[in-house]
Coordinates of C-alpha atoms and ligand atoms in Angstrom, one line a residue:
X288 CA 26.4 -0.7 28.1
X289 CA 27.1 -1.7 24.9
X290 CA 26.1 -5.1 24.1
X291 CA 28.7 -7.5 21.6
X292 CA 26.3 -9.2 18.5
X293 CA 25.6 -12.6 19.3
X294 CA 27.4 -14.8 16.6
X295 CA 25.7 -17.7 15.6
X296 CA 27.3 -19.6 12.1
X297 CA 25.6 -21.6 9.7
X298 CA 26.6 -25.5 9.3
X299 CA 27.7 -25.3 5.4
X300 CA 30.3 -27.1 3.5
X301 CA 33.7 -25.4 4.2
X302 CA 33.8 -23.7 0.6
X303 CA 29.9 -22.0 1.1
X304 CA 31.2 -21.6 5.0
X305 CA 33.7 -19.1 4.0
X306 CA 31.4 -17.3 1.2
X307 CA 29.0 -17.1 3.9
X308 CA 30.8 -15.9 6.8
X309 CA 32.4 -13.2 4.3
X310 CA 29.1 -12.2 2.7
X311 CA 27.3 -12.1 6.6
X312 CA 30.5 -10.0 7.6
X313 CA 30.3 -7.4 4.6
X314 CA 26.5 -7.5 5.3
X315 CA 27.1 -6.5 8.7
X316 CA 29.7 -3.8 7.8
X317 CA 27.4 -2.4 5.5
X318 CA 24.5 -2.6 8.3
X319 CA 27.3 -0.5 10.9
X320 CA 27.8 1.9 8.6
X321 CA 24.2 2.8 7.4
X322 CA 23.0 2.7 11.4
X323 CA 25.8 4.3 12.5
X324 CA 25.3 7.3 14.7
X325 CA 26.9 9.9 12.2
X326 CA 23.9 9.1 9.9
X327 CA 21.6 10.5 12.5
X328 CA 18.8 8.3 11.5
X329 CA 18.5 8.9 8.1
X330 CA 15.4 10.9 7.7
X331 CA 14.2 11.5 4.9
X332 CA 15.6 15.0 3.1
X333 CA 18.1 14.8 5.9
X334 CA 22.1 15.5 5.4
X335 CA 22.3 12.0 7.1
X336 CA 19.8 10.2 4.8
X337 CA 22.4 11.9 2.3
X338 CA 25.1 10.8 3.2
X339 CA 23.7 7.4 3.0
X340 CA 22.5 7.8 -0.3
X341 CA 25.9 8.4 -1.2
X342 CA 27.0 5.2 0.5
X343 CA 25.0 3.3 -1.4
X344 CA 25.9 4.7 -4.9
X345 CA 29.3 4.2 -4.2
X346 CA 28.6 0.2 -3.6
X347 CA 26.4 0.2 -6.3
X348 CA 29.3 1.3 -8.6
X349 CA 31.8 -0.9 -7.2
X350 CA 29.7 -4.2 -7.6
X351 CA 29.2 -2.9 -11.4
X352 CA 25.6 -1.4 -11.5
X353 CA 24.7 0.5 -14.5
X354 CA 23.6 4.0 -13.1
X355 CA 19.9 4.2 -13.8
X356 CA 18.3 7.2 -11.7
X357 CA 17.9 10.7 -13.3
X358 CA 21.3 12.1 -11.7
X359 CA 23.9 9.0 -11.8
X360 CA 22.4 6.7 -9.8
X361 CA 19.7 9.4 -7.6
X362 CA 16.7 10.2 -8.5
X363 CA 15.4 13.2 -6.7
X364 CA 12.1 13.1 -4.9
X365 CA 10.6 16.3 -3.5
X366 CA 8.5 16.2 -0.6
X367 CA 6.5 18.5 1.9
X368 CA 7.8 18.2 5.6
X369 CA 5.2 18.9 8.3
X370 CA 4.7 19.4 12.1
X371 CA 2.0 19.8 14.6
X372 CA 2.7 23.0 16.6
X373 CA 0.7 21.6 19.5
X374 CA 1.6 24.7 21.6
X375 CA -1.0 26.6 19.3
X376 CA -3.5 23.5 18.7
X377 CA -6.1 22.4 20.9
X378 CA -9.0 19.9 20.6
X379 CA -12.2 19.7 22.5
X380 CA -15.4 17.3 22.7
X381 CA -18.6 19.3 22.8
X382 CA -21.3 17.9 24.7
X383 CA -25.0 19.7 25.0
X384 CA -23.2 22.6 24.7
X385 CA -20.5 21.6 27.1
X386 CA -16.9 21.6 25.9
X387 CA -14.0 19.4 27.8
X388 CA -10.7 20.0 26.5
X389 CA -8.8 16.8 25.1
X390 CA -4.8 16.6 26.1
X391 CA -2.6 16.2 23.4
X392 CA -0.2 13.5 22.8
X393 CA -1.8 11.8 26.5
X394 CA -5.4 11.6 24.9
X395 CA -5.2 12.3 21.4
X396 CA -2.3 12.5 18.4
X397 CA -3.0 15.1 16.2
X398 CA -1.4 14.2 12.6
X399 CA 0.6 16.2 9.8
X400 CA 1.1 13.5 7.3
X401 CA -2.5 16.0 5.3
X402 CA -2.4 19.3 5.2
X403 CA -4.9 20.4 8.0
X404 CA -7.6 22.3 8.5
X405 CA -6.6 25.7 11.0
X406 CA -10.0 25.2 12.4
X407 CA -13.2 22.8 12.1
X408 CA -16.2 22.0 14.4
X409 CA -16.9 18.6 12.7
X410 CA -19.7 16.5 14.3
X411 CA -18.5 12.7 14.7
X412 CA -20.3 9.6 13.7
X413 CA -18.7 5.9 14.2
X414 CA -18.2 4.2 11.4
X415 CA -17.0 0.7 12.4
X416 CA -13.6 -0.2 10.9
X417 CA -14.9 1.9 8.1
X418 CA -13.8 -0.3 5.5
X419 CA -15.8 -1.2 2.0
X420 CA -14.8 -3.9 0.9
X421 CA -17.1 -4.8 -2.8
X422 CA -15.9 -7.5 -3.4
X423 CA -17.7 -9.1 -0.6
X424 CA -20.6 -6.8 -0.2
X425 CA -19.3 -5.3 2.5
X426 CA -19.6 -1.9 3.7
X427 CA -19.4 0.1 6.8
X428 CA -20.6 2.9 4.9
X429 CA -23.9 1.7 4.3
X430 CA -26.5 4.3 4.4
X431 CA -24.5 6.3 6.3
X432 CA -24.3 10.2 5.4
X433 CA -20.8 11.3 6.7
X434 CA -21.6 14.8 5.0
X435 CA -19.2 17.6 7.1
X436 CA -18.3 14.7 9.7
X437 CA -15.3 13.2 10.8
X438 CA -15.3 9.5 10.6
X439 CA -14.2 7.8 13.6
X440 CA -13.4 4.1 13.3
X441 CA -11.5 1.3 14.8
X442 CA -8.6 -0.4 13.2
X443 CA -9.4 -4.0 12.1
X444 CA -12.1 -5.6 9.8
X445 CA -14.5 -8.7 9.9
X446 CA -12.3 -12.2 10.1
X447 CA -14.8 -12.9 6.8
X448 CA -12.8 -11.2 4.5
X449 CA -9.2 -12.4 3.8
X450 CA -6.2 -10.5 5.3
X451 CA -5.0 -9.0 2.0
X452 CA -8.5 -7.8 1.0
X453 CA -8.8 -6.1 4.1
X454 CA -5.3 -4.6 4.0
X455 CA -5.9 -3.3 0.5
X456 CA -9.2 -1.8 1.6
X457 CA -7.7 -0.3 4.8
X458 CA -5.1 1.5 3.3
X459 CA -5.0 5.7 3.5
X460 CA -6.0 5.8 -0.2
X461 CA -8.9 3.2 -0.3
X462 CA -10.2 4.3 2.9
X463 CA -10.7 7.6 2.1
X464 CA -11.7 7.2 -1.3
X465 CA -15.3 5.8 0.6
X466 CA -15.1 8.4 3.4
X467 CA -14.7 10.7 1.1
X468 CA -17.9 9.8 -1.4
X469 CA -19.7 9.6 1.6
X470 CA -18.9 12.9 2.3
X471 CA -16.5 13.0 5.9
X472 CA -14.1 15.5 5.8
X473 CA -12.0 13.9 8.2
X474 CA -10.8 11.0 10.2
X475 CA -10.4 9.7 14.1
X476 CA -8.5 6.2 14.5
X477 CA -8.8 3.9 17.4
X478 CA -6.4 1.4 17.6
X479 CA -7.8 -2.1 19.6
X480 CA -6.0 -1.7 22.2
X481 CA -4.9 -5.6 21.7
X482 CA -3.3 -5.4 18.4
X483 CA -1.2 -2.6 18.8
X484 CA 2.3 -2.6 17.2
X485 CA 3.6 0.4 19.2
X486 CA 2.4 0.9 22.8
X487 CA 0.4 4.5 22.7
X488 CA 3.5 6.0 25.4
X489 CA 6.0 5.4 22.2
X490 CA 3.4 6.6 19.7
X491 CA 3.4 10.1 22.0
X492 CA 7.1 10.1 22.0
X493 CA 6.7 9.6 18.0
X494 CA 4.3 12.0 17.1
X495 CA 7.3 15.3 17.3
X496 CA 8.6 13.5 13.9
X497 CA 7.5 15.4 11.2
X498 CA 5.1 14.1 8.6
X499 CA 5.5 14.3 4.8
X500 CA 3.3 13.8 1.6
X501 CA 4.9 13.8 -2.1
X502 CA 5.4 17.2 -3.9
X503 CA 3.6 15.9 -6.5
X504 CA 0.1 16.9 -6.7
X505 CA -1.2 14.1 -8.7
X506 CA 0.4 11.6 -6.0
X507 CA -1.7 13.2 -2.9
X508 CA -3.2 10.0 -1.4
X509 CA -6.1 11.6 0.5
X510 CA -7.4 14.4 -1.6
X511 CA -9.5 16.9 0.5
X512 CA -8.9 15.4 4.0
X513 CA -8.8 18.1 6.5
X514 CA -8.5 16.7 9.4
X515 CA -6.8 13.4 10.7
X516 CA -6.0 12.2 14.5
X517 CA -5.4 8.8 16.6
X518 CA -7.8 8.4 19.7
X519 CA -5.6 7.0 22.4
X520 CA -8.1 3.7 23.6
X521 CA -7.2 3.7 27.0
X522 CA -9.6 6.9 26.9
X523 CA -12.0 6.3 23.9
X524 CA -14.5 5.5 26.0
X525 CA -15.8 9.5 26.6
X526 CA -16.3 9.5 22.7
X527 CA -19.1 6.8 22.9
X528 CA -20.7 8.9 25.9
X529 CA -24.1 9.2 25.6
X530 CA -24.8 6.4 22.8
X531 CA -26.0 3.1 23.2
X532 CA -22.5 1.7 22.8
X533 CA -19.4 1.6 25.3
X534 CA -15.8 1.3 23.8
X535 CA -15.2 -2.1 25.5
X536 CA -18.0 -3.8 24.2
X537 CA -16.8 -2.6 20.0
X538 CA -13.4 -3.8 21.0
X539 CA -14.7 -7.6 22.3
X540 CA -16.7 -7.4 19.1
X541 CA -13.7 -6.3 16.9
X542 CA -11.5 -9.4 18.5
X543 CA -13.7 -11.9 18.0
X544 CA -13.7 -10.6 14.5
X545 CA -17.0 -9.3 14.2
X546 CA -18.8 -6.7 12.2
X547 CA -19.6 -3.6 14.3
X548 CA -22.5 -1.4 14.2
X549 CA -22.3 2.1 13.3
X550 CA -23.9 5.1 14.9
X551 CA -23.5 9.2 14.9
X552 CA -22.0 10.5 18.4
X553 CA -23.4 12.6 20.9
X554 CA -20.2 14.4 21.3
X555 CA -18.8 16.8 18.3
X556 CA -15.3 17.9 18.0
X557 CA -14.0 21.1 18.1
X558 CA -10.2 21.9 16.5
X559 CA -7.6 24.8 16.1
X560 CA -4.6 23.1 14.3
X561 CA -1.1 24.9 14.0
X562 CA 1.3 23.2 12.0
X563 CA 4.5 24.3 10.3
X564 CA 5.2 23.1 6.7
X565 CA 8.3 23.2 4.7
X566 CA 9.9 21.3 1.0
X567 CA 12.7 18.7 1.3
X568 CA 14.0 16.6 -1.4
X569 CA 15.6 13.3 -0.7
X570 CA 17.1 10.2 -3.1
X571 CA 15.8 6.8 -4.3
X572 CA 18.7 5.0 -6.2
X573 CA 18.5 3.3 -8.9
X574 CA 21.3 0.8 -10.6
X575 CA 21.2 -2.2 -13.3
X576 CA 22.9 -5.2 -13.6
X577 CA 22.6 -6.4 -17.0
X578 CA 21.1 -9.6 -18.2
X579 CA 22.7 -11.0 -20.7
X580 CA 20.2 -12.9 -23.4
X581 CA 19.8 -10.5 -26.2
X582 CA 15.7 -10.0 -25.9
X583 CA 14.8 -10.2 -22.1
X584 CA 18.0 -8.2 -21.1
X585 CA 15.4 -5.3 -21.7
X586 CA 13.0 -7.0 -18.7
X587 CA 13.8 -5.8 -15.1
X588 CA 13.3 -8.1 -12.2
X589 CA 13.6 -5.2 -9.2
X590 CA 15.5 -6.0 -6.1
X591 CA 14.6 -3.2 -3.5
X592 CA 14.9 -2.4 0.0
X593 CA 14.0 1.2 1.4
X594 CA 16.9 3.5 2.9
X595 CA 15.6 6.2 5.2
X596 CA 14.2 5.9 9.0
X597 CA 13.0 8.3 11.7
X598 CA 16.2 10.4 12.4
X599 CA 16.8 12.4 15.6
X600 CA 13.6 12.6 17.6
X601 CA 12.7 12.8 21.1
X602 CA 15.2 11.1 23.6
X603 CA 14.0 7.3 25.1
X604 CA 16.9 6.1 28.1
X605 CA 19.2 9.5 27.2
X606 CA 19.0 8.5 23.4
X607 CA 17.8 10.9 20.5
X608 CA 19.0 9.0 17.1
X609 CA 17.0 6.2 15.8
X610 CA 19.2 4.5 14.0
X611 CA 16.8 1.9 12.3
X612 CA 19.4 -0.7 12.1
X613 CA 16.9 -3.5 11.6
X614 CA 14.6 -1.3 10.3
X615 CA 15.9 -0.5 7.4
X616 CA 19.9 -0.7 7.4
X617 CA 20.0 -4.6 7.3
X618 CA 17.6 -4.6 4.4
X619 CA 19.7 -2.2 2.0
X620 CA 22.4 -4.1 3.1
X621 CA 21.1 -7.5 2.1
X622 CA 21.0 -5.8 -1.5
X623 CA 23.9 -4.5 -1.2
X624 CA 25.3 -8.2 -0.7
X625 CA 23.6 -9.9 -3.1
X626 CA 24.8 -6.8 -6.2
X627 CA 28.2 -7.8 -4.3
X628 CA 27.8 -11.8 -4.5
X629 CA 26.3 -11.5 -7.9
X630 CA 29.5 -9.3 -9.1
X631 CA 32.0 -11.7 -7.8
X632 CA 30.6 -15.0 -8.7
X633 CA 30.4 -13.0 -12.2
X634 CA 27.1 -15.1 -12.7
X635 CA 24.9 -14.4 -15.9
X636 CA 21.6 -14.4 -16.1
X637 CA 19.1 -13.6 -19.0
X638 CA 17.1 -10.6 -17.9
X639 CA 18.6 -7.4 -16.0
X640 CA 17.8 -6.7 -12.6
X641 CA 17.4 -3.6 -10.9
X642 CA 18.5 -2.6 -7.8
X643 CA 16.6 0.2 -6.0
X644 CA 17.1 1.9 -2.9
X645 CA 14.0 3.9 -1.3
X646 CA 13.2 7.4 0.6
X647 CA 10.4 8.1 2.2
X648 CA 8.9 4.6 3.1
X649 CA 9.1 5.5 6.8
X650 CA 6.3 8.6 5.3
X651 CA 3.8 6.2 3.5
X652 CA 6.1 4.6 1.3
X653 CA 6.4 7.7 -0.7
X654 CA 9.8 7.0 -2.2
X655 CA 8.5 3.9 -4.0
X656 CA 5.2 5.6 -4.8
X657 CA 7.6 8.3 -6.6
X658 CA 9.1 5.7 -8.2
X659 CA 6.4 4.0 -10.0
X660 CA 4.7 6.6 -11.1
X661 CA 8.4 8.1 -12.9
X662 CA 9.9 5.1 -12.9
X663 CA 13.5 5.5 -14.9
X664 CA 13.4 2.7 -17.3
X665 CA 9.8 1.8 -18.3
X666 CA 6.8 0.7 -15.9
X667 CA 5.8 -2.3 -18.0
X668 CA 9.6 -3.3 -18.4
X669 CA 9.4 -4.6 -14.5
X670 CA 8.1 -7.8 -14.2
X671 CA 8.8 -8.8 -10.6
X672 CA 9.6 -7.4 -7.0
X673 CA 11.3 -8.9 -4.4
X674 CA 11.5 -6.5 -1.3
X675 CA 13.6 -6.8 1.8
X676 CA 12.3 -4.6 4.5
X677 CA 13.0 -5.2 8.3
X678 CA 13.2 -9.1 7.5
X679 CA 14.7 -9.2 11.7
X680 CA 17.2 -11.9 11.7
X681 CA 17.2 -12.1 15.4
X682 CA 16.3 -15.6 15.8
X683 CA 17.8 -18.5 13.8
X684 CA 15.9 -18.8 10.0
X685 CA 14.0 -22.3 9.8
X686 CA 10.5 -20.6 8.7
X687 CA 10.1 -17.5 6.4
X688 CA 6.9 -15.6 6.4
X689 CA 5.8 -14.8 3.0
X690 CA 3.5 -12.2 2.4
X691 CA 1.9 -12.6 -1.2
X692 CA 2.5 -16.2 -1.1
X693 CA -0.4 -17.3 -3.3
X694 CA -0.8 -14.4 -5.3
X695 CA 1.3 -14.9 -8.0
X696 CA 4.3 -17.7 -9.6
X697 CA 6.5 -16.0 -7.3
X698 CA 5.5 -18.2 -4.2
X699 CA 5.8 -21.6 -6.0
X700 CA 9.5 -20.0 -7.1
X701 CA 10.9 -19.0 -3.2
X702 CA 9.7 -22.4 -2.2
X703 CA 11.6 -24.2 -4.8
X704 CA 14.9 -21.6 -3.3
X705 CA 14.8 -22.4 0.1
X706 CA 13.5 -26.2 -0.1
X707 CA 16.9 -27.3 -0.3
X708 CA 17.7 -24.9 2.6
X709 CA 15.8 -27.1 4.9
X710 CA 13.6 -23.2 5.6
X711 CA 9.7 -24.2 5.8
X712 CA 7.0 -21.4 4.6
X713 CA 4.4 -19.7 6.6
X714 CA 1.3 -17.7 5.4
X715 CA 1.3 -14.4 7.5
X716 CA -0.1 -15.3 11.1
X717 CA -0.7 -12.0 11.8
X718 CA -3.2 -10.3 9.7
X719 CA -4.6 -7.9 11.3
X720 CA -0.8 -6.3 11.5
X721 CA -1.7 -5.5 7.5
X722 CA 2.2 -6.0 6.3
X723 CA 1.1 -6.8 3.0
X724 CA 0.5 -3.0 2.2
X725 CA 3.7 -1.8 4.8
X726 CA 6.6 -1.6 2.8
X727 CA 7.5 -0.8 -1.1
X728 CA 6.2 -3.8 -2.5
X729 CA 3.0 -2.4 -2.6
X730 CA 3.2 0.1 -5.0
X731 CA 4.4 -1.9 -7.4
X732 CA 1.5 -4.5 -6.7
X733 CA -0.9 -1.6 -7.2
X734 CA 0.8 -1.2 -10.7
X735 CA 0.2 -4.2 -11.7
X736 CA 3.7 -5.7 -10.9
X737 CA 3.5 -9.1 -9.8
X738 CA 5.8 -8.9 -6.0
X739 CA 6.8 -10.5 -2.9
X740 CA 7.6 -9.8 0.7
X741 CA 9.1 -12.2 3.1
X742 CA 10.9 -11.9 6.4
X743 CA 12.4 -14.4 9.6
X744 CA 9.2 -16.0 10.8
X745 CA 8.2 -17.7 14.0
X746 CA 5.5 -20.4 14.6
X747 CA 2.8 -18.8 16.4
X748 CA 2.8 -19.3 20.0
X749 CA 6.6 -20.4 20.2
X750 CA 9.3 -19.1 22.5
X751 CA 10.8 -17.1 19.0
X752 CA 7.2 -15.7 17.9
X753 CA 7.4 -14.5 21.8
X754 CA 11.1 -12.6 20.8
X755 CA 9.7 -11.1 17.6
X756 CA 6.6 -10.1 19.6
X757 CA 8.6 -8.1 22.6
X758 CA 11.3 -7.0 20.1
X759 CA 8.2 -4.7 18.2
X760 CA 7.2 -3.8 21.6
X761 CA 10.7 -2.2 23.0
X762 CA 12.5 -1.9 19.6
X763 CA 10.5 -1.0 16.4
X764 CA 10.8 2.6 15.6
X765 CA 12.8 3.4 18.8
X766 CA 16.0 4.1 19.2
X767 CA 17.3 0.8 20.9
X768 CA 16.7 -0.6 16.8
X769 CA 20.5 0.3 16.5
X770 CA 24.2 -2.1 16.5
X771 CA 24.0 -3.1 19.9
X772 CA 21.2 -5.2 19.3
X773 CA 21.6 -9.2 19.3
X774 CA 21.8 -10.2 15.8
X775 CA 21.6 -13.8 14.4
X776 CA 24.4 -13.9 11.9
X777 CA 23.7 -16.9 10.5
X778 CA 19.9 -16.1 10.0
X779 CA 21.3 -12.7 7.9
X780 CA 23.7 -14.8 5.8
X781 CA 20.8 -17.6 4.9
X782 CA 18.2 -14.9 4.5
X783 CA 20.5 -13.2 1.9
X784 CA 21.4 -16.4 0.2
X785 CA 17.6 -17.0 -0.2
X786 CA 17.1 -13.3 -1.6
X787 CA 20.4 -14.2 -3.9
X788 CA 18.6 -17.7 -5.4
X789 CA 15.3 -15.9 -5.5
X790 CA 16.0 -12.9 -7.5
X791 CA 18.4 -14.9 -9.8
X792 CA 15.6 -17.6 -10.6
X793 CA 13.6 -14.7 -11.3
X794 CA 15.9 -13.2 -13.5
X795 CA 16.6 -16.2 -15.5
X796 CA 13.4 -18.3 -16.0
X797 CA 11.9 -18.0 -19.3
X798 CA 8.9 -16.3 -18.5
X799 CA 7.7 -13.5 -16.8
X800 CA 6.3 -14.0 -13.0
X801 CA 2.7 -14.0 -13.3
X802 CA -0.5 -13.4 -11.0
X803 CA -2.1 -16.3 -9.6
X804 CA -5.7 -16.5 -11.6
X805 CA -7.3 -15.9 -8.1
X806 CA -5.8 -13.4 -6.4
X807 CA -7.4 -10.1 -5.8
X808 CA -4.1 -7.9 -7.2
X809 CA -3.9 -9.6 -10.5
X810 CA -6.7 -6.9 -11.7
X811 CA -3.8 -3.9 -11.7
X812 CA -2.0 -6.5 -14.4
X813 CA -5.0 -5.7 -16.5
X814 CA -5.3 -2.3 -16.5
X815 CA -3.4 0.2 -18.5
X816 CA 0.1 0.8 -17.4
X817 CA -1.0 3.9 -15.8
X818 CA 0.5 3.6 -11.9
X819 CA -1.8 3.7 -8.9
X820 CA -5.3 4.0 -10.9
X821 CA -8.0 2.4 -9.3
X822 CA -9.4 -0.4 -11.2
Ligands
ZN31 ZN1 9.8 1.4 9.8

């Protein structure tokens, strides 16, 4: 059953009307095109991902964009493409010399995305949400010695630190960077069972995807990690067998926001890992539309969206290709639009901006991660972000949610662009889902890049936050996020008018975005144009 796109227009003047209802049609034939079944998915190194690329270079030229990648418009990025041979793997819990075997995929997810250990007899020790957070004396870690363990935590963080902090400090890289000083050798993630994104039957039908990390050896995020797995917490509770602690009783702590306590495990681990490795290389793009006053033409304002999804995977309801329309086909297409609008209307503006299309996001944002550390025009010539990743124009747009809001001039500016829109602003409402460090923009806030992120937002509790809520549940990263899906139309063309005002008044205002004097990011400002350095 194929499903027709629900069309719902904006109320405009007749003269915007039309602009509008063309630019949310070419959108939408951009979106078609890019989710299309031919493009199998568009996984990263893939023909299909490819054949997008190509797509895109050949809009990029047509709206005018200077090429500005290391071949034409591409810049190559080489990666290592992994798998779990589960066939050959197997896990077990020791206990007082007793070992139960663990099933894999119903019990436990092995992962690819380091470069495993083939075997390891780790002893586990609970670490909380092993997060260390200086900045407010926080630390899991305390006293703990993780030497030849496997940290096992549970995703979340106390409701005392704010949610960006404890994104930040939750990432892969900061994370380990503590597990590693105190000395684990590996990790085991819980999720709370209560904040999960992705019900655990989906993550099992997920985990055949391969995994990749950059070629690059100076870009490997978790240096020595040998081993790395998600506990399924419908079963977590025969980890905690035999300690003081049940599973239940961390998770009511965890949702009320709590600190946890931390404790070694009476049961050990015990793993053979097989895994298959091999090198792809896939494109970011990269294309310049020149500003035109004679000194900040050589300033970059960066307009980006990310390209590849999860290609061809294992079937849900008969279907094998997940076409990630949403996910990421609408946002390329958004940029596509706006480097279309922008060519028409012929509009000048003082400082260039670049338009950049990203692999590997759907990896650990590894395109963008490429990209800053060899960006193609210089690191300290990019002065703001805007990115446009699954921004879900599925309900009407009345309120965006903004991540990065108070952290730099950049908030102040998108509420000055869609005032006049009659669209309110929102703070993220969900924290703990840690968006701030999910998509591109955050590599170029850990160089120091001032950036924002902002998608179709909900008040919480209403009848829409309830859509966005169930479409994550049946629809992110499965192959239903395809064409078939309703789409608000008039939410698209208002979202890519705001992204149009927003990167223009960015392009054109006489100074440079800025950091806001308090927020935790402005540090990477400060520090030498050397890309993802600690501070
Ligand atoms: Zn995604």
């Amino acid at each position: 059953m194929r499903r027709r796109p629900l069309v719902v227009f904006l109320l405009l003047t007749a003269a915007s009307l039309a602009a509008s209802e063309d630019s949310g049609k070419r959108w939408w034939s951009h979106v078609e095109y890019l989710a299309s079944d031919q493009l199998e998915g568009r996984l990263t190194g893939s023909v299909g991902h490819r054949k997008a690329a190509e797509y895109v270079a050949e809009q990029f030229k047509k709206d005018g964009l200077v090429p500005a990648g290391a071949l034409g418009y591409i810049q190559p990025v080489r990666f290592y493409s992994r798998t779990i041979v589960e066939k050959n793997s197997s896990l077990e819990l020791i206990q007082n010399g007793h070992a139960e075997a663990l099933q894999l995929a119903e019990e436990v997810i092995l992962s690819a995305r380091i470069r495993p250990a083939r075997t390891l007899s780790p002893s586990l020790a609970f670490v909380g949400y092993g997060l260390t957070v200086p900045e407010y004396r926080y630390d899991d870690l305390k006293g703990l010695d993780l030497r030849g363990k496997v940290a096992v935590y549970l995703y979340g963080g106390p409701s005392t630190i704010p949610g960006a902090l404890r994104a930040h400090y939750s990432s892969l890289e900061e994370r380990w960077k503590s597990l590693k000083r105190a000395g684990a050798v590996g990790v085991l993630a819980i999720s709370d069972p209560h904040h999960m994104d992705i019900p655990w039957d989906r993550l099992m039908v997920l985990r055949t995807q391969p995994a990749m990390t950059l070629a690059d050896p100076k870009l490997e995020e978790t240096p020595g990690e040998q081993f790395a797995a998600f506990f399924n917490p419908t079963h977590a509770e025969k980890l905690f067998a035999g300690t003081e602690h049940s599973f239940s009783e961390l998770v009511a702590l965890a949702d009320s926001g709590k600190p946890l306590p931390t404790f070694p495990l009476a049961v050990s681990l015990s793993a053979k890992v097989a895994f298959e490795e091999k090198s792809v290389v896939s494109q970011n793009l990269v294309g310049i539309l020149r500003g035109t006053d004679p000194k900040l033409k050589s300033e970059y304002v960066v307009l980006s969206a990310h390209l590849d999804h999860l290609g061809v995977g294992e079937p849900i309801q008969g279907d094998r290709i997940y076409n990630g329309a949403m996910d990421n086909a609408a946002g390329v297409a958004t940029i596509l639009d706006v480097a279309a609008m922008l060519h028409e209307s012929n509009a000048k503006h003082r400082r260039s901006i670049l338009f950049v299309s990203f692999t590997g996001e759907e990896k650990g944002l590894l395109g963008s991660r490429y990209f800053v550390a060899h960006p193609t025009v210089p690191l300290r010539s990019m002065v703001g972000n805007l990115n446009v990743d699954m921004f879900l124009p599925i309900i009407p747009l009345k309120i965006l949610t903004v991540l990065g809001l108070n952290d730099s001039s950049l908030g102040p500016m998108l509420r000055s662009v869609v005032e006049p829109l009659g669209v309110t602003i929102q703070e993220d409402p969900e924290p703990a889902r840690n968006l701030f460090i999910r998509s591109d923009q955050y590599n170029f806030i850990r160089a120091g890049i001032p950036a924002i992120y902002f998608k179709v937002g909900a008040a919480p509790g209403s009848p829409e936050a309830a859509i966005g809520k169930r479409w994550l549940t049946d629809h992110y990263h499965a192959p239903s996020d395809d064409t078939h899906q309703p789409v608000d139309f008039g939410a698209a063309a208002k979202y890519n008018q705001v992204v149009l005002h927003l990167i223009q008044a960015m392009a054109d205002q006489p100074a440079a975005p800025t950091w806001s004097q308090d927020s935790f990011f402005r540090r990477y400002a400060k520090a030498e144009p050397k890309a993802l350095s600690a501070p």
